[in-house]
Amino acid sequence: MDGSLAERVDYQALVLPYARSPDQDAPRPVRHPVVIVGAGPVGLAAAIDLAQQGIRVVLLDDDDRLSTGSRAICFAKRTLEIFDRLGCGGRMVEKGITWNRGKVFFREDPVYSFDLLPEAGHRRPAFVNLQQYYVEGFLLERAQALPLIDLRWKNRVTGLQSREDGVLLEVETPEGGYRLQADWLVAADGSRSAVRKILGLESKGQTFRDRFLIADVRMDAPFPAERWFWFDPPFHPNQSVLLHQQPDGIWRIDFQLGWDADPVAERQPERVIPRVQALLGPEVRFELEWVSVYTFSCLRMDRFCHGRVLFAGDSAHGVSPFGARGANGGVQDAENLAWKLALVVEGRAPESLLDSYDAERVHAAEENILNSTRSTDFITPKNEASRAFRDAALGLARDCAFARRLVNSGRLSLPSTYRDSTLNTPDSDAFDGPMRPGAPAIDAPVLVRGEEGWFLSQIEHGGFTLLCFGETAPDALPGTGGIPLRPLLVVSAGTAPREAVGLPVIKDADGLLAQRYDARPGTTYLLRPDQHVAARWRRCEPALVHSALARATGQG
């Protein structure tokens, strides 16, 4: 679907057709390599990632519609880079509202502003605001273009049996029930996960005693494309307010209400309109698009892997909305899981490789929950002492840099660095900078065959990359044992093309790639398929690379 047609699609009104699957008429349950439950952003991202690696996927969803209302709207730089790999990042950025800056207010006064991406030389912005139904729509259209994905709407999982060699599912449809088998089941069916409930598993944590009103408002307002957060403003005293711009002239406003607020009454227009009018002023005209009242929890399952059943996204963990960590964390779950599951399904890696999915993404969930809990505690003080501390920090923050570090209106989502992952090969050489083993790769501008491009776009989907800095290729490359490994040579911008080396060559356009990777001639990085660093050395030695590759695929 081209961009002009996409502009005319009303994704909230889209009804997705149920179609009878041949599996429903099979004499015995048909077996599939991977079944994913839940066609939200996480399930769709996982299905696309697997299909792009040649894995057939059945994707089941109990509904026939995409999400309504804005819901998750803030998609972080790392998530946009994942969407680039999935073939729809450009559409997300083109449609979305790009922003890097934000402002914090205390009562009526601005306290300070911040820039989440102050340096140049990045393809994607810190964040894009885009309603969840657009994200799901763009992912859906990409999934529909991939023949290895079998999308089944109005297919509700009602039972399952987990076995050593797979999972047997019971599925209900408008035409009755049927059964199917899966070598692996990915549960991406949200915070009320039916799969989790059927297995008798729990997501445990803390529920916060507060309520918030979301109002999607259509208006023509003079506000810039920034994140604005008010503590105790005069138009909503003793509470907080968050303002975000979205596409189509729609603005998202979150009003803190307090625990005693009636969630039904607060959704009524006669309650919502005066709150919005108080913020905007009497001269601004607006229309309500969507309204919701929510409470939230910070919680997670003890483990994300249960035999052949793998949990991802909100089915595995949940956080408060402050910091945009929910959907971003879920998409990063899918990214982490897909390459590992593909190698296991193809028999190129042991099943134990999936233990690293559990360890790495539990660590990421804990990180998100910690940051989300701290944000929520600052935004919603639990007693007068904590409120006094918060207000003192806000009062000092305008003039004192140290106090700004104490202000917490939502520590915004950053990708996790898997510092202690068993897949990492520890450094044996000295390096500076953040590109340590376990870190997500940072982008930089490059030249590819004389054309301007971006480094992350040169990392091919589904395989490992051996990134070699220097004017000549390594003397020898290691055997891979069937693991895809693509060497990539990085030379300085002034270097003449070296076709003779027989390797793909990119030029470091402004020297930023070498700077960000603390590279000099001979420096070598091994990058995982999810673009996280597996190992790095000052010199490429085939035996070391072979050992690191084995370790990064659970075989070392």
Coordinates of C-alpha atoms in Angstrom, one line a residue:
M1 CA 0.0 0.0 0.0
D2 CA 1.5 3.3 -1.0
G3 CA 1.6 6.4 1.3
S4 CA -1.2 8.2 -0.5
L5 CA -3.6 5.2 -0.1
A6 CA -2.5 4.7 3.5
E7 CA -3.6 8.3 4.3
R8 CA -7.1 7.3 3.4
V9 CA -7.3 4.2 5.5
D10 CA -9.3 4.6 8.8
Y11 CA -7.4 2.0 10.8
Q12 CA -9.7 2.2 13.7
A13 CA -12.7 1.3 11.6
L14 CA -10.9 -1.4 9.6
V15 CA -12.6 -4.8 9.9
L16 CA -10.2 -7.7 9.2
P17 CA -11.9 -10.7 7.5
Y18 CA -12.2 -14.0 9.2
A19 CA -11.3 -16.8 6.7
R20 CA -11.6 -20.5 7.3
S21 CA -8.2 -22.2 7.5
P22 CA -7.6 -25.6 5.9
D23 CA -6.3 -26.6 9.3
Q24 CA -9.9 -26.6 10.5
D25 CA -10.8 -29.5 8.1
A26 CA -7.6 -31.6 8.7
P27 CA -8.2 -35.0 10.2
R28 CA -5.6 -34.4 12.9
P29 CA -4.0 -31.3 14.3
V30 CA -1.6 -29.7 11.7
R31 CA 1.9 -28.9 13.1
H32 CA 3.6 -25.5 12.5
P33 CA 7.1 -24.4 13.4
V34 CA 5.9 -21.2 15.3
V35 CA 2.5 -20.0 16.4
I36 CA 2.1 -16.5 17.7
V37 CA -0.9 -15.5 19.8
G38 CA -1.8 -11.8 19.6
A39 CA -1.6 -9.5 16.6
G40 CA -0.7 -6.3 18.4
P41 CA 2.6 -4.5 17.8
V42 CA 4.7 -7.2 19.6
G43 CA 3.1 -10.2 17.9
L44 CA 3.2 -8.5 14.4
A45 CA 6.8 -7.5 14.9
A46 CA 7.8 -11.0 16.0
A47 CA 6.0 -12.6 13.0
I48 CA 7.6 -10.2 10.5
D49 CA 11.1 -10.8 11.9
L50 CA 10.7 -14.5 11.8
A51 CA 9.2 -14.5 8.3
Q52 CA 12.1 -12.4 7.0
Q53 CA 14.4 -15.1 8.3
G54 CA 12.6 -17.8 6.4
I55 CA 10.4 -19.2 9.3
R56 CA 6.8 -19.9 8.7
V57 CA 4.5 -18.4 11.2
V58 CA 0.8 -18.7 12.1
L59 CA -0.5 -15.6 13.8
L60 CA -3.7 -15.9 15.8
D61 CA -5.8 -13.0 17.1
D62 CA -9.2 -13.3 18.9
D63 CA -10.4 -10.0 17.4
D64 CA -11.0 -8.6 13.9
R65 CA -9.9 -5.0 14.5
L66 CA -6.8 -3.0 15.3
S67 CA -6.6 -0.9 18.5
T68 CA -8.8 2.1 19.0
G69 CA -7.6 5.4 20.6
S70 CA -4.0 6.5 20.8
R71 CA -2.9 4.0 23.5
A72 CA 0.9 3.6 23.0
I73 CA 2.1 6.7 21.1
C74 CA 5.8 7.3 21.9
F75 CA 8.1 5.1 19.8
A76 CA 11.8 5.4 20.7
K77 CA 14.8 5.7 18.4
R78 CA 15.8 2.1 19.0
T79 CA 12.3 0.8 18.2
L80 CA 12.3 2.9 15.0
E81 CA 15.6 1.2 14.0
I82 CA 13.9 -2.2 14.6
F83 CA 11.0 -1.1 12.4
D84 CA 13.5 -0.1 9.7
R85 CA 14.7 -3.8 9.7
L86 CA 11.1 -4.9 9.5
G87 CA 10.5 -2.8 6.4
C88 CA 8.2 -0.1 7.7
G89 CA 10.3 2.3 9.7
G90 CA 10.1 5.0 7.0
R91 CA 6.3 5.0 7.1
M92 CA 6.3 5.3 10.9
V93 CA 8.6 8.4 10.8
E94 CA 6.9 9.9 7.8
K95 CA 3.5 9.8 9.4
G96 CA 4.5 10.4 13.0
I97 CA 5.4 13.6 14.9
T98 CA 9.2 13.7 15.4
W99 CA 10.4 15.2 18.7
N100 CA 13.7 15.3 20.7
R101 CA 12.9 18.1 23.1
G102 CA 10.7 18.5 26.2
K103 CA 9.8 21.0 28.9
V104 CA 9.0 20.6 32.6
F105 CA 6.8 23.1 34.4
F106 CA 6.1 23.6 38.2
R107 CA 2.9 25.3 38.7
E108 CA 2.8 28.0 36.0
D109 CA 6.6 28.4 35.6
P110 CA 8.9 26.6 33.2
V111 CA 11.6 24.7 35.2
Y112 CA 13.9 23.5 32.5
S113 CA 14.0 22.0 29.0
F114 CA 15.9 18.9 27.7
D115 CA 17.1 17.5 24.4
L116 CA 17.2 13.7 24.2
L117 CA 19.3 13.7 21.0
P118 CA 21.5 16.8 21.0
E119 CA 24.1 15.5 18.6
A120 CA 23.8 15.2 14.9
G121 CA 24.6 12.1 12.7
H122 CA 21.6 9.9 13.6
R123 CA 19.1 8.7 11.0
R124 CA 16.2 8.5 13.5
P125 CA 15.0 11.0 16.1
A126 CA 14.8 10.3 19.8
F127 CA 11.1 9.7 19.5
V128 CA 8.2 9.7 17.1
N129 CA 4.6 10.1 18.4
L130 CA 2.3 7.9 16.4
Q131 CA -1.1 6.4 17.5
Q132 CA -0.9 2.7 18.1
Y133 CA -3.5 2.0 15.4
Y134 CA -1.2 3.4 12.8
V135 CA 1.7 1.4 14.1
E136 CA -0.4 -1.8 14.0
G137 CA -1.7 -0.8 10.6
F138 CA 1.7 -0.4 9.0
L139 CA 3.0 -3.6 10.6
L140 CA -0.1 -5.4 9.4
E141 CA 0.4 -4.3 5.8
R142 CA 4.0 -5.4 6.0
A143 CA 3.0 -8.8 7.4
Q144 CA 0.3 -9.2 4.7
A145 CA 3.1 -8.8 2.1
L146 CA 5.1 -11.8 3.5
P147 CA 3.8 -15.2 2.2
L148 CA 5.3 -17.0 5.2
I149 CA 2.9 -15.4 7.6
D150 CA -0.6 -16.9 8.0
L151 CA -2.8 -14.3 9.7
R152 CA -6.0 -15.7 11.3
W153 CA -8.5 -13.3 12.7
K154 CA -11.3 -14.3 15.2
N155 CA -9.2 -17.3 16.2
R156 CA -9.3 -17.4 20.0
V157 CA -7.1 -19.8 22.0
T158 CA -9.2 -21.6 24.6
G159 CA -6.9 -24.3 25.7
L160 CA -3.4 -25.6 25.4
Q161 CA -1.2 -28.5 26.4
S162 CA 2.5 -27.8 26.8
R163 CA 4.6 -30.9 25.9
E164 CA 8.4 -31.6 25.7
D165 CA 8.4 -31.4 21.9
G166 CA 5.8 -28.6 21.4
V167 CA 2.3 -27.3 22.2
L168 CA -1.2 -28.5 21.4
L169 CA -3.7 -25.6 21.1
E170 CA -7.4 -25.5 21.1
V171 CA -8.8 -22.6 19.0
E172 CA -12.3 -21.3 18.8
T173 CA -13.6 -19.5 15.6
P174 CA -17.0 -18.3 14.3
E175 CA -17.3 -21.7 12.6
G176 CA -16.4 -23.8 15.6
G177 CA -13.3 -25.1 17.2
Y178 CA -10.2 -26.9 15.9
R179 CA -6.8 -27.9 17.2
L180 CA -3.3 -27.3 15.9
Q181 CA 0.2 -28.0 17.0
A182 CA 3.2 -25.8 17.3
D183 CA 6.9 -26.6 17.8
W184 CA 7.0 -23.2 19.6
L185 CA 4.3 -20.9 20.9
V186 CA 4.9 -17.1 21.4
A187 CA 2.4 -15.5 23.7
A188 CA 2.1 -11.8 22.8
D189 CA -1.6 -11.5 23.8
G190 CA -1.3 -8.6 26.2
S191 CA -1.7 -7.8 29.8
R192 CA -4.8 -10.0 30.2
S193 CA -3.0 -12.9 28.4
A194 CA -5.2 -15.9 27.8
V195 CA -2.2 -18.1 27.4
R196 CA -0.8 -17.1 30.7
K197 CA -4.1 -17.7 32.4
I198 CA -4.6 -21.1 30.8
L199 CA -1.2 -22.2 32.0
G200 CA -2.0 -20.9 35.6
L201 CA 0.9 -18.4 35.5
E202 CA 1.0 -15.0 37.1
S203 CA 2.5 -11.5 36.5
K204 CA 3.3 -10.1 39.9
G205 CA 4.2 -6.6 41.1
Q206 CA 2.8 -3.3 42.4
T207 CA -0.5 -1.6 41.4
F208 CA -0.4 2.1 42.0
R209 CA -3.3 3.8 43.8
D210 CA -4.0 6.5 41.3
R211 CA -6.1 7.2 38.2
F212 CA -5.3 9.1 35.0
L213 CA -7.5 10.4 32.3
I214 CA -6.4 10.2 28.7
A215 CA -8.0 12.7 26.3
D216 CA -7.3 12.6 22.6
V217 CA -8.2 16.1 21.4
R218 CA -8.4 17.4 17.9
M219 CA -7.5 21.0 17.7
D220 CA -5.3 23.6 16.0
A221 CA -3.0 24.7 18.8
P222 CA 0.2 26.8 18.7
F223 CA 2.2 24.3 20.9
P224 CA 5.5 23.0 19.5
A225 CA 6.2 19.3 18.8
E226 CA 7.6 18.7 22.3
R227 CA 6.8 16.8 25.4
W228 CA 5.4 19.1 28.1
F229 CA 4.8 18.0 31.7
W230 CA 3.3 20.1 34.4
F231 CA 3.5 19.5 38.2
D232 CA 0.7 21.1 40.2
P233 CA -0.4 23.6 37.4
P234 CA -3.0 26.3 38.2
F235 CA -5.4 24.8 35.7
H236 CA -5.2 21.4 37.4
P237 CA -4.0 22.0 41.0
N238 CA -2.3 19.4 43.1
Q239 CA -2.1 17.0 40.2
S240 CA 0.0 16.5 37.0
V241 CA -0.6 17.0 33.3
L242 CA 1.2 15.6 30.2
L243 CA 0.8 17.0 26.7
H244 CA 1.9 15.3 23.5
Q245 CA 1.3 16.1 19.8
Q246 CA 0.1 13.4 17.5
P247 CA -0.6 13.2 13.7
D248 CA -3.8 14.4 12.2
G249 CA -4.1 17.5 14.4
I250 CA -4.7 15.3 17.5
W251 CA -3.1 16.0 20.9
R252 CA -2.8 13.6 23.7
I253 CA -3.5 15.0 27.2
D254 CA -3.0 13.0 30.4
F255 CA -4.6 14.4 33.5
Q256 CA -3.8 12.9 36.9
L257 CA -7.1 12.4 38.8
G258 CA -6.3 10.7 42.2
W259 CA -7.4 7.3 43.5
D260 CA -10.8 8.5 44.6
A261 CA -11.9 9.6 41.1
D262 CA -14.9 7.8 39.6
P263 CA -13.5 6.1 36.4
V264 CA -17.0 6.1 34.8
A265 CA -18.0 9.6 35.6
E266 CA -14.6 11.1 34.7
R267 CA -15.0 9.8 31.1
Q268 CA -18.1 11.8 30.5
P269 CA -17.7 14.8 28.2
E270 CA -19.1 17.2 30.8
R271 CA -16.2 16.3 33.1
V272 CA -13.5 16.1 30.4
I273 CA -14.2 19.3 28.4
P274 CA -13.8 21.7 31.4
R275 CA -10.4 20.1 32.2
V276 CA -9.2 20.5 28.6
Q277 CA -10.6 24.1 28.4
A278 CA -8.8 25.0 31.5
L279 CA -5.5 24.0 30.0
L280 CA -6.0 25.5 26.6
G281 CA -7.8 28.7 27.5
P282 CA -11.4 29.8 26.5
E283 CA -10.4 30.9 22.9
V284 CA -9.2 27.5 21.7
R285 CA -11.7 25.3 20.0
F286 CA -11.4 21.5 20.1
E287 CA -13.2 18.2 19.7
L288 CA -12.8 15.1 21.8
E289 CA -11.7 12.1 19.8
W290 CA -11.2 9.4 22.4
V291 CA -11.3 9.3 26.2
S292 CA -10.1 6.7 28.7
V293 CA -9.4 6.4 32.4
Y294 CA -6.7 4.0 33.6
T295 CA -4.8 2.7 36.6
F296 CA -1.5 1.0 36.1
S297 CA 0.9 -1.5 37.6
C298 CA 4.6 -2.4 37.4
L299 CA 4.8 -6.1 37.2
R300 CA 6.3 -9.1 35.4
M301 CA 6.3 -12.9 35.3
D302 CA 9.1 -14.6 37.1
R303 CA 10.3 -16.2 33.9
F304 CA 9.4 -15.5 30.2
C305 CA 10.2 -19.0 29.0
H306 CA 8.0 -21.9 30.1
G307 CA 9.0 -25.0 28.1
R308 CA 8.0 -24.4 24.5
V309 CA 5.8 -21.4 25.4
L310 CA 7.6 -18.0 25.2
F311 CA 6.1 -14.8 26.6
A312 CA 6.7 -11.3 25.1
G313 CA 5.4 -7.8 25.6
D314 CA 2.6 -7.0 28.1
S315 CA 1.8 -10.7 28.6
A316 CA 5.3 -11.0 30.2
H317 CA 5.6 -7.6 31.9
G318 CA 3.9 -4.3 32.5
V319 CA 4.9 -0.8 33.4
S320 CA 3.3 2.6 34.0
P321 CA 3.0 4.8 30.9
F322 CA 5.5 7.4 32.1
G323 CA 8.7 6.9 30.1
A324 CA 7.1 5.1 27.1
R325 CA 8.6 1.8 28.2
G326 CA 5.7 -0.6 27.5
A327 CA 5.4 -0.9 23.7
N328 CA 9.1 -0.1 23.2
G329 CA 10.1 -2.8 25.6
G330 CA 7.7 -5.3 23.9
V331 CA 9.0 -4.6 20.4
Q332 CA 12.5 -5.1 21.8
D333 CA 11.4 -8.4 23.3
A334 CA 10.3 -9.5 19.8
E335 CA 13.7 -8.4 18.3
N336 CA 15.6 -10.3 20.9
L337 CA 13.5 -13.5 20.6
A338 CA 13.2 -13.7 16.8
W339 CA 16.8 -14.4 15.7
K340 CA 17.3 -16.9 18.5
L341 CA 14.1 -18.7 17.8
A342 CA 14.9 -18.8 14.1
L343 CA 18.3 -20.4 14.7
V344 CA 16.7 -23.0 17.1
V345 CA 13.9 -23.8 14.6
E346 CA 16.4 -24.3 11.8
G347 CA 18.6 -26.6 14.0
R348 CA 21.6 -24.2 13.9
A349 CA 21.6 -23.5 17.6
P350 CA 20.6 -25.5 20.7
E351 CA 17.3 -24.9 22.5
S352 CA 19.3 -23.6 25.4
L353 CA 20.0 -20.4 23.4
L354 CA 16.4 -19.3 24.3
D355 CA 17.5 -19.3 28.0
S356 CA 19.4 -16.1 27.0
Y357 CA 16.1 -14.5 25.8
D358 CA 14.7 -15.1 29.3
A359 CA 17.7 -13.8 31.1
E360 CA 18.3 -10.7 28.8
R361 CA 14.7 -9.6 28.6
V362 CA 13.9 -10.2 32.3
H363 CA 16.9 -7.9 33.0
A364 CA 15.4 -5.4 30.6
A365 CA 12.0 -5.7 32.2
E366 CA 13.5 -5.2 35.7
E367 CA 15.3 -2.1 34.4
N368 CA 12.1 -0.7 32.9
I369 CA 10.1 -1.5 36.1
L370 CA 12.7 0.2 38.3
N371 CA 12.7 3.4 36.2
S372 CA 8.9 3.4 35.8
T373 CA 8.3 2.9 39.6
R374 CA 10.7 5.8 40.4
S375 CA 8.9 8.0 37.9
T376 CA 5.5 7.1 39.3
D377 CA 6.6 7.7 42.9
F378 CA 7.9 11.2 42.0
I379 CA 4.8 12.1 40.0
T380 CA 2.4 10.7 42.6
P381 CA 3.9 11.3 46.1
K382 CA 2.7 8.8 48.7
N383 CA 2.9 11.1 51.7
E384 CA 3.5 14.7 52.7
A385 CA 7.2 14.2 53.2
S386 CA 7.8 12.8 49.7
R387 CA 5.6 15.7 48.3
A388 CA 7.7 18.2 50.1
F389 CA 10.9 16.7 48.7
R390 CA 9.5 16.6 45.2
D391 CA 8.3 20.3 45.4
A392 CA 11.7 21.3 46.8
A393 CA 13.5 19.6 43.9
L394 CA 11.2 21.3 41.4
G395 CA 11.7 24.7 43.0
L396 CA 15.5 24.4 42.8
A397 CA 15.7 22.8 39.4
R398 CA 15.3 26.1 37.4
D399 CA 18.6 27.5 38.8
C400 CA 20.5 24.4 40.0
A401 CA 21.7 21.7 37.7
F402 CA 22.0 19.1 40.5
A403 CA 18.3 19.4 41.2
R404 CA 17.3 18.7 37.6
R405 CA 18.7 15.2 38.0
L406 CA 16.2 14.7 40.9
V407 CA 13.2 15.7 38.8
N408 CA 11.5 12.7 37.3
S409 CA 8.5 13.2 35.0
G410 CA 9.2 9.9 33.4
R411 CA 12.7 8.6 32.6
L412 CA 12.2 8.1 28.9
S413 CA 12.8 4.7 27.2
L414 CA 16.3 3.6 26.3
P415 CA 17.4 0.2 25.0
S416 CA 18.9 -2.2 27.5
T417 CA 22.5 -3.1 27.4
Y418 CA 22.9 -6.8 28.2
R419 CA 26.1 -6.3 30.3
D420 CA 26.1 -9.7 32.0
S421 CA 24.7 -11.8 29.1
T422 CA 26.2 -15.3 28.7
L423 CA 26.3 -14.6 25.0
N424 CA 28.9 -11.8 25.5
T425 CA 32.6 -12.3 25.0
P426 CA 34.3 -10.1 27.6
D427 CA 36.8 -7.5 26.4
S428 CA 40.4 -8.6 26.3
D429 CA 41.5 -5.2 24.9
A430 CA 41.0 -1.6 26.2
F431 CA 38.2 0.4 24.7
D432 CA 36.5 3.7 25.5
G433 CA 32.8 4.6 24.9
P434 CA 29.5 2.8 25.3
M435 CA 29.9 0.1 22.6
R436 CA 30.7 -2.6 25.1
P437 CA 29.6 -6.2 24.7
G438 CA 25.8 -6.4 25.1
A439 CA 25.2 -2.8 24.0
P440 CA 22.9 -1.9 21.0
A441 CA 24.8 -0.7 18.0
I442 CA 24.8 3.1 17.4
D443 CA 24.1 4.4 13.9
A444 CA 26.2 6.8 11.9
P445 CA 26.3 8.3 8.4
V446 CA 28.3 6.2 5.8
L447 CA 28.9 6.2 2.1
V448 CA 27.9 3.1 0.2
R449 CA 29.1 2.9 -3.4
G450 CA 29.3 6.7 -3.4
E451 CA 25.8 7.2 -2.1
E452 CA 24.9 8.6 1.3
G453 CA 23.5 6.0 3.7
W454 CA 23.4 4.8 7.3
F455 CA 25.5 2.2 9.0
L456 CA 22.6 0.2 10.6
S457 CA 21.0 -0.2 7.2
Q458 CA 24.1 -2.1 6.0
I459 CA 23.7 -4.8 8.7
E460 CA 21.8 -7.6 6.8
H461 CA 18.8 -9.1 8.5
G462 CA 19.0 -12.5 10.3
G463 CA 22.8 -13.0 10.4
F464 CA 25.8 -11.9 12.4
T465 CA 28.1 -9.1 11.1
L466 CA 31.8 -8.9 11.4
L467 CA 32.6 -5.2 11.3
C468 CA 36.3 -4.6 10.4
F469 CA 37.8 -1.1 10.5
G470 CA 40.9 -0.5 8.3
E471 CA 42.2 -0.3 4.8
T472 CA 42.6 -4.1 4.3
A473 CA 40.6 -7.1 5.0
P474 CA 41.5 -9.7 7.6
D475 CA 44.0 -12.4 6.4
A476 CA 41.4 -15.1 7.0
L477 CA 37.8 -15.4 8.1
P478 CA 36.6 -18.1 10.5
G479 CA 34.3 -20.9 9.7
T480 CA 30.8 -20.4 11.0
G481 CA 29.4 -23.9 11.5
G482 CA 26.3 -22.9 9.5
I483 CA 25.7 -19.6 11.3
P484 CA 25.2 -16.7 8.9
L485 CA 28.2 -14.3 9.2
R486 CA 28.7 -11.3 6.9
P487 CA 32.0 -9.4 7.0
L488 CA 31.8 -5.6 6.5
L489 CA 34.9 -3.5 5.9
V490 CA 34.8 0.2 7.1
V491 CA 37.3 2.5 5.5
S492 CA 37.9 6.3 5.9
A493 CA 36.0 8.6 3.6
G494 CA 39.1 9.6 1.6
T495 CA 40.1 6.0 0.8
A496 CA 39.9 4.9 -2.8
P497 CA 37.5 1.9 -3.5
R498 CA 39.2 -1.5 -2.9
E499 CA 37.2 -3.9 -5.0
A500 CA 40.0 -6.5 -4.7
V501 CA 39.3 -7.3 -1.1
G502 CA 36.2 -9.1 -2.0
L503 CA 34.2 -7.7 0.9
P504 CA 31.3 -5.3 1.2
V505 CA 32.9 -1.9 1.8
I506 CA 31.4 1.2 3.4
K507 CA 33.1 4.6 4.0
D508 CA 32.9 6.4 7.3
A509 CA 31.5 9.6 5.9
D510 CA 32.4 12.0 8.7
G511 CA 34.5 9.8 10.9
L512 CA 31.6 9.4 13.4
L513 CA 31.4 5.6 13.1
A514 CA 35.1 5.2 14.2
Q515 CA 34.6 7.8 16.9
R516 CA 31.4 6.1 18.3
Y517 CA 33.0 2.7 18.2
D518 CA 36.4 3.9 19.5
A519 CA 37.9 2.2 16.4
R520 CA 41.3 2.4 14.7
P521 CA 42.8 0.2 11.9
G522 CA 42.3 -3.4 12.9
T523 CA 39.4 -2.9 15.3
T524 CA 36.8 -5.6 14.8
Y525 CA 33.3 -5.9 16.2
L526 CA 31.0 -9.0 16.1
L527 CA 27.4 -7.8 16.0
R528 CA 24.5 -10.1 16.7
P529 CA 21.5 -10.3 14.4
D530 CA 19.6 -7.9 16.7
Q531 CA 22.4 -5.4 16.3
H532 CA 23.8 -5.8 19.8
V533 CA 27.5 -6.1 20.3
A534 CA 28.7 -9.7 21.0
A535 CA 32.4 -9.1 21.1
R536 CA 35.1 -6.6 20.0
W537 CA 38.9 -6.7 19.6
R538 CA 41.7 -4.5 18.4
R539 CA 42.7 -7.1 15.9
C540 CA 40.7 -9.7 13.9
E541 CA 41.9 -13.2 14.8
P542 CA 39.8 -15.9 13.3
A543 CA 40.1 -18.2 16.3
L544 CA 38.8 -15.5 18.6
V545 CA 35.9 -14.7 16.3
H546 CA 35.0 -18.3 15.9
S547 CA 34.9 -18.8 19.7
A548 CA 32.8 -15.6 20.2
L549 CA 30.4 -16.7 17.5
A550 CA 29.9 -20.0 19.1
R551 CA 29.4 -18.4 22.5
A552 CA 26.9 -15.9 21.0
T553 CA 24.8 -18.8 19.6
G554 CA 24.7 -20.8 22.8
Q555 CA 27.4 -23.3 21.7
G556 CA 30.4 -22.0 23.5

